[in-house]
Amino acid sequence: NAGVTQTPKFRILKIGQSMTLQCAQDMNHNYMYWYRQDPGMGLKLIYYSVGAGITDKGEVPNGYNVSRSTTEDFPLRLELAAPSQTSVYFCASSYSETGGARRQYFGPGTRLTVT
Amino acid sequence: GENVEQHPSTLSVQEGDSAVIKCTYSDSASNYFPWYKQELGKRPQLIIDIRSNVGEKKDQRIAVTLNKTAKHFSLHITETQPEDSAVYFCAAPPGTGFQKLVFGTGTRLLVSP
């Protein structure tokens, strides 16, 4: 299994541009997450999904959008990029049949710079 | 919502010493407490986790203890080695039945040879 994969690894955007960060997992996990990590800081939840077709906001959703059309993929869309969105973005996934927190497995991250 | 506080923010120890990192949480219904290790430029990786029906869990040199009454849990690393140097994050869910995690702000551990 490849686990959780993310593309691209690095990206530089100009202010106002848009892009989609890709995330995929091959572990048949039902839950998927997007976090951002600013330099020297902890992880902040942007959006999460409890299954295909179901998404919900996390702590810092403004400026982002997500969709979950399949179990495997959970892309994150940035519209009108701003310097404040410069960060490292991590995708993660977990599995639960009964609900309740479970182990989350992280992808390698995408380092995004907006200038 | 859940608030997770982590201390200390930095910790320097000599190789072979023990290291202890503590986290407090606010939601008494939280029932799952993981610890992640993040090396520079890498992804967070789960190193140990504990559920609220257990007071302590150990895996070789790493242990986690949980005090539900005081709402805090701690990571203990014994016989530290230079490769233990990293940032460590604790996390807790906002109550039961939630798949989300709220992360602490991290502890930078430096183990000097």
mmCIF file of C-alpha atoms in Angstrom:
data_model
loop_
_atom_site.group_PDB
_atom_site.id
_atom_site.type_symbol
_atom_site.label_atom_id
_atom_site.label_comp_id
_atom_site.label_asym_id
_atom_site.label_seq_id
_atom_site.Cartn_x
_atom_site.Cartn_y
_atom_site.Cartn_z
ATOM 1 C CA ASN A 1 0.000 0.000 0.000
ATOM 2 C CA ALA A 2 1.174 3.510 -0.789
ATOM 3 C CA GLY A 3 -0.784 4.873 2.199
ATOM 4 C CA VAL A 4 -1.666 8.567 1.883
ATOM 5 C CA THR A 5 -0.165 10.358 -1.116
ATOM 6 C CA GLN A 6 -0.159 14.068 -1.927
ATOM 7 C CA THR A 7 0.725 16.075 -5.001
ATOM 8 C CA PRO A 8 2.454 18.363 -5.674
ATOM 9 C CA LYS A 9 5.299 18.357 -3.116
ATOM 10 C CA PHE A 10 6.031 22.051 -3.637
ATOM 11 C CA ARG A 11 4.234 24.915 -5.341
ATOM 12 C CA ILE A 12 4.682 28.652 -5.665
ATOM 13 C CA LEU A 13 1.548 30.666 -6.447
ATOM 14 C CA LYS A 14 1.057 34.309 -7.227
ATOM 15 C CA ILE A 15 -1.540 36.265 -5.254
ATOM 16 C CA GLY A 16 -4.974 35.694 -6.745
ATOM 17 C CA GLN A 17 -4.137 32.420 -8.489
ATOM 18 C CA SER A 18 -6.017 29.219 -7.768
ATOM 19 C CA MET A 19 -4.890 25.629 -7.433
ATOM 20 C CA THR A 20 -5.960 22.192 -6.275
ATOM 21 C CA LEU A 21 -3.936 20.097 -3.852
ATOM 22 C CA GLN A 22 -4.435 16.417 -4.486
ATOM 23 C CA CYS A 23 -4.741 13.737 -1.798
ATOM 24 C CA ALA A 24 -5.376 10.039 -2.228
ATOM 25 C CA GLN A 25 -5.363 7.019 0.077
ATOM 26 C CA ASP A 26 -5.452 3.326 -0.728
ATOM 27 C CA MET A 27 -6.282 2.001 2.753
ATOM 28 C CA ASN A 28 -10.076 2.110 2.282
ATOM 29 C CA HIS A 29 -10.315 4.671 5.066
ATOM 30 C CA ASN A 30 -13.677 6.382 5.399
ATOM 31 C CA TYR A 31 -12.413 9.547 7.113
ATOM 32 C CA MET A 32 -10.111 12.061 5.469
ATOM 33 C CA TYR A 33 -8.742 15.412 6.646
ATOM 34 C CA TRP A 34 -6.876 18.476 5.504
ATOM 35 C CA TYR A 35 -4.587 20.343 7.904
ATOM 36 C CA ARG A 36 -2.314 23.299 7.519
ATOM 37 C CA GLN A 37 0.868 23.789 9.508
ATOM 38 C CA ASP A 38 2.420 27.240 9.664
ATOM 39 C CA PRO A 39 6.160 27.477 10.448
ATOM 40 C CA GLY A 40 6.904 26.426 14.021
ATOM 41 C CA MET A 41 3.248 25.867 14.773
ATOM 42 C CA GLY A 42 0.831 23.012 15.312
ATOM 43 C CA LEU A 43 -1.714 21.518 12.960
ATOM 44 C CA LYS A 44 -4.955 23.304 12.211
ATOM 45 C CA LEU A 45 -7.896 21.427 10.686
ATOM 46 C CA ILE A 46 -9.213 22.999 7.477
ATOM 47 C CA TYR A 47 -11.865 20.521 6.318
ATOM 48 C CA TYR A 48 -12.684 16.904 6.896
ATOM 49 C CA SER A 49 -14.884 14.217 5.373
ATOM 50 C CA VAL A 50 -16.635 11.266 6.984
ATOM 51 C CA GLY A 51 -17.250 9.513 3.664
ATOM 52 C CA ALA A 52 -17.887 10.033 -0.021
ATOM 53 C CA GLY A 53 -20.217 12.967 -0.583
ATOM 54 C CA ILE A 54 -19.958 14.276 3.007
ATOM 55 C CA THR A 55 -17.651 17.116 4.047
ATOM 56 C CA ASP A 56 -17.550 19.546 6.950
ATOM 57 C CA LYS A 57 -15.575 22.589 8.060
ATOM 58 C CA GLY A 58 -12.745 22.493 10.536
ATOM 59 C CA GLU A 59 -11.131 25.342 12.477
ATOM 60 C CA VAL A 60 -9.789 27.381 9.523
ATOM 61 C CA PRO A 61 -11.934 26.775 6.390
ATOM 62 C CA ASN A 62 -11.991 30.292 4.929
ATOM 63 C CA GLY A 63 -10.405 30.505 1.485
ATOM 64 C CA TYR A 64 -10.619 26.757 0.838
ATOM 65 C CA ASN A 65 -13.052 24.276 -0.628
ATOM 66 C CA VAL A 66 -13.154 20.493 -0.733
ATOM 67 C CA SER A 67 -15.056 17.686 -2.385
ATOM 68 C CA ARG A 68 -15.171 13.945 -1.805
ATOM 69 C CA SER A 69 -16.606 12.103 -4.781
ATOM 70 C CA THR A 70 -14.819 8.813 -4.039
ATOM 71 C CA THR A 71 -13.542 7.062 -0.926
ATOM 72 C CA GLU A 72 -9.960 7.347 -2.161
ATOM 73 C CA ASP A 73 -9.642 11.038 -3.130
ATOM 74 C CA PHE A 74 -10.035 14.255 -1.186
ATOM 75 C CA PRO A 75 -8.792 17.313 -3.129
ATOM 76 C CA LEU A 76 -8.400 20.731 -1.522
ATOM 77 C CA ARG A 77 -9.114 23.775 -3.654
ATOM 78 C CA LEU A 78 -7.572 27.200 -3.002
ATOM 79 C CA GLU A 79 -9.373 30.067 -4.681
ATOM 80 C CA LEU A 80 -7.756 33.512 -4.961
ATOM 81 C CA ALA A 81 -4.558 32.613 -3.144
ATOM 82 C CA ALA A 82 -3.347 35.036 -0.464
ATOM 83 C CA PRO A 83 0.038 35.306 1.317
ATOM 84 C CA SER A 84 -1.687 34.138 4.522
ATOM 85 C CA GLN A 85 -2.171 30.748 2.849
ATOM 86 C CA THR A 86 1.576 30.162 2.703
ATOM 87 C CA SER A 87 1.933 26.991 4.720
ATOM 88 C CA VAL A 88 2.555 23.256 4.619
ATOM 89 C CA TYR A 89 -0.607 21.296 3.898
ATOM 90 C CA PHE A 90 -1.062 17.782 5.197
ATOM 91 C CA CYS A 91 -3.749 15.343 4.215
ATOM 92 C CA ALA A 92 -4.621 12.511 6.606
ATOM 93 C CA SER A 93 -6.987 9.572 6.792
ATOM 94 C CA SER A 94 -8.440 7.239 9.401
ATOM 95 C CA TYR A 95 -10.922 4.402 9.670
ATOM 96 C CA SER A 96 -13.790 3.845 12.060
ATOM 97 C CA GLU A 97 -16.867 1.651 11.892
ATOM 98 C CA THR A 98 -18.495 2.943 15.027
ATOM 99 C CA GLY A 99 -17.379 6.553 15.197
ATOM 100 C CA GLY A 100 -15.028 7.999 17.764
ATOM 101 C CA ALA A 101 -11.477 9.110 17.225
ATOM 102 C CA ARG A 102 -9.025 6.715 15.633
ATOM 103 C CA ARG A 103 -5.442 6.775 14.453
ATOM 104 C CA GLN A 104 -4.814 9.275 11.687
ATOM 105 C CA TYR A 105 -2.201 8.582 9.018
ATOM 106 C CA PHE A 106 -0.614 11.543 7.311
ATOM 107 C CA GLY A 107 0.571 12.156 3.787
ATOM 108 C CA PRO A 108 4.019 13.688 3.056
ATOM 109 C CA GLY A 109 2.675 17.224 2.747
ATOM 110 C CA THR A 110 2.581 19.993 0.141
ATOM 111 C CA ARG A 111 4.688 23.086 0.774
ATOM 112 C CA LEU A 112 2.871 26.099 -0.683
ATOM 113 C CA THR A 113 4.239 29.605 -1.003
ATOM 114 C CA VAL A 114 2.038 32.497 -2.108
ATOM 115 C CA THR A 115 3.908 35.622 -3.250
ATOM 116 C CA GLY B 1 -14.778 23.403 21.842
ATOM 117 C CA GLU B 2 -11.815 21.307 22.895
ATOM 118 C CA ASN B 3 -8.666 23.150 23.975
ATOM 119 C CA VAL B 4 -5.374 21.256 24.174
ATOM 120 C CA GLU B 5 -2.408 22.853 25.919
ATOM 121 C CA GLN B 6 1.076 21.376 25.679
ATOM 122 C CA HIS B 7 4.160 22.021 27.811
ATOM 123 C CA PRO B 8 7.013 22.664 27.590
ATOM 124 C CA SER B 9 7.442 24.246 24.175
ATOM 125 C CA THR B 10 11.107 23.240 24.112
ATOM 126 C CA LEU B 11 12.997 20.598 26.048
ATOM 127 C CA SER B 12 16.726 19.916 26.004
ATOM 128 C CA VAL B 13 18.120 16.759 27.577
ATOM 129 C CA GLN B 14 21.354 14.805 27.556
ATOM 130 C CA GLU B 15 21.468 11.454 25.822
ATOM 131 C CA GLY B 16 20.319 8.766 28.237
ATOM 132 C CA ASP B 17 18.142 11.101 30.292
ATOM 133 C CA SER B 18 14.353 10.850 30.439
ATOM 134 C CA ALA B 19 11.996 13.369 28.849
ATOM 135 C CA VAL B 20 8.430 14.151 29.866
ATOM 136 C CA ILE B 21 5.934 16.203 27.863
ATOM 137 C CA LYS B 22 2.540 17.071 29.307
ATOM 138 C CA CYS B 23 -0.779 17.981 27.723
ATOM 139 C CA THR B 24 -4.010 19.134 29.283
ATOM 140 C CA TYR B 25 -7.410 18.997 27.618
ATOM 141 C CA SER B 26 -10.680 20.728 28.381
ATOM 142 C CA ASP B 27 -13.463 18.352 27.269
ATOM 143 C CA SER B 28 -14.040 15.700 29.920
ATOM 144 C CA ALA B 29 -15.795 13.518 27.316
ATOM 145 C CA SER B 30 -12.617 13.139 25.234
ATOM 146 C CA ASN B 31 -11.674 9.462 25.053
ATOM 147 C CA TYR B 32 -8.635 9.098 22.777
ATOM 148 C CA PHE B 33 -5.171 10.637 23.181
ATOM 149 C CA PRO B 34 -2.480 10.149 20.515
ATOM 150 C CA TRP B 35 1.080 11.408 20.365
ATOM 151 C CA TYR B 36 2.776 12.232 17.081
ATOM 152 C CA LYS B 37 6.452 12.726 16.293
ATOM 153 C CA GLN B 38 7.469 15.077 13.483
ATOM 154 C CA GLU B 39 11.036 15.228 12.258
ATOM 155 C CA LEU B 40 12.202 18.300 10.383
ATOM 156 C CA GLY B 41 10.552 18.520 6.960
ATOM 157 C CA LYS B 42 8.635 15.272 7.442
ATOM 158 C CA ARG B 43 5.052 14.267 8.113
ATOM 159 C CA PRO B 44 3.678 13.706 11.644
ATOM 160 C CA GLN B 45 3.869 10.038 12.580
ATOM 161 C CA LEU B 46 1.888 8.354 15.329
ATOM 162 C CA ILE B 47 4.178 6.945 18.011
ATOM 163 C CA ILE B 48 1.727 5.924 20.712
ATOM 164 C CA ASP B 49 -1.913 6.424 21.665
ATOM 165 C CA ILE B 50 -4.146 5.653 24.631
ATOM 166 C CA ARG B 51 -7.877 5.348 25.219
ATOM 167 C CA SER B 52 -9.684 6.700 28.249
ATOM 168 C CA ASN B 53 -10.359 3.244 29.706
ATOM 169 C CA VAL B 54 -6.605 2.725 30.223
ATOM 170 C CA GLY B 55 -4.361 4.653 32.604
ATOM 171 C CA GLU B 56 -0.998 3.828 31.070
ATOM 172 C CA LYS B 57 0.452 2.303 27.924
ATOM 173 C CA LYS B 58 4.047 1.456 27.173
ATOM 174 C CA ASP B 59 5.952 0.631 24.004
ATOM 175 C CA GLN B 60 9.666 0.002 24.582
ATOM 176 C CA ARG B 61 11.182 3.363 25.623
ATOM 177 C CA ILE B 62 7.951 5.308 25.165
ATOM 178 C CA ALA B 63 5.005 5.457 27.545
ATOM 179 C CA VAL B 64 1.857 7.534 27.850
ATOM 180 C CA THR B 65 -0.030 8.105 31.101
ATOM 181 C CA LEU B 66 -3.537 9.486 31.448
ATOM 182 C CA ASN B 67 -5.159 11.213 34.411
ATOM 183 C CA LYS B 68 -8.836 11.629 33.533
ATOM 184 C CA THR B 69 -9.690 13.384 36.777
ATOM 185 C CA ALA B 70 -7.119 16.107 36.185
ATOM 186 C CA LYS B 71 -7.671 15.986 32.401
ATOM 187 C CA HIS B 72 -4.052 15.605 31.471
ATOM 188 C CA PHE B 73 -1.884 13.047 29.721
ATOM 189 C CA SER B 74 1.867 12.808 29.396
ATOM 190 C CA LEU B 75 4.469 11.326 27.079
ATOM 191 C CA HIS B 76 7.474 9.719 28.752
ATOM 192 C CA ILE B 77 10.628 8.866 26.813
ATOM 193 C CA THR B 78 13.317 6.964 28.707
ATOM 194 C CA GLU B 79 16.978 6.485 27.759
ATOM 195 C CA THR B 80 16.733 9.243 25.163
ATOM 196 C CA GLN B 81 18.828 9.014 22.005
ATOM 197 C CA PRO B 82 19.809 11.719 19.491
ATOM 198 C CA GLU B 83 17.313 10.252 16.997
ATOM 199 C CA ASP B 84 14.528 11.135 19.443
ATOM 200 C CA SER B 85 15.177 14.793 18.587
ATOM 201 C CA ALA B 86 12.007 16.061 16.876
ATOM 202 C CA VAL B 87 8.811 17.979 17.527
ATOM 203 C CA TYR B 88 6.180 16.047 19.462
ATOM 204 C CA PHE B 89 2.459 16.820 19.267
ATOM 205 C CA CYS B 90 -0.340 15.637 21.486
ATOM 206 C CA ALA B 91 -3.972 15.638 20.382
ATOM 207 C CA ALA B 92 -7.466 14.979 21.692
ATOM 208 C CA PRO B 93 -10.910 14.767 20.094
ATOM 209 C CA PRO B 94 -13.641 17.276 20.994
ATOM 210 C CA GLY B 95 -15.691 14.809 23.014
ATOM 211 C CA THR B 96 -16.755 11.265 22.244
ATOM 212 C CA GLY B 97 -17.959 10.084 18.887
ATOM 213 C CA PHE B 98 -15.838 12.620 17.017
ATOM 214 C CA GLN B 99 -13.292 11.709 14.391
ATOM 215 C CA LYS B 100 -11.661 15.124 14.548
ATOM 216 C CA LEU B 101 -8.541 15.826 16.575
ATOM 217 C CA VAL B 102 -7.400 19.083 18.160
ATOM 218 C CA PHE B 103 -3.606 19.273 18.286
ATOM 219 C CA GLY B 104 -1.368 20.850 20.880
ATOM 220 C CA THR B 105 1.195 23.448 19.835
ATOM 221 C CA GLY B 106 4.110 21.029 19.929
ATOM 222 C CA THR B 107 7.255 20.417 21.988
ATOM 223 C CA ARG B 108 10.657 20.628 20.365
ATOM 224 C CA LEU B 109 12.852 17.959 21.982
ATOM 225 C CA LEU B 110 16.612 18.199 21.558
ATOM 226 C CA VAL B 111 18.730 15.282 22.731
ATOM 227 C CA SER B 112 22.410 16.141 22.955
ATOM 228 C CA PRO B 113 25.048 13.399 22.681
#
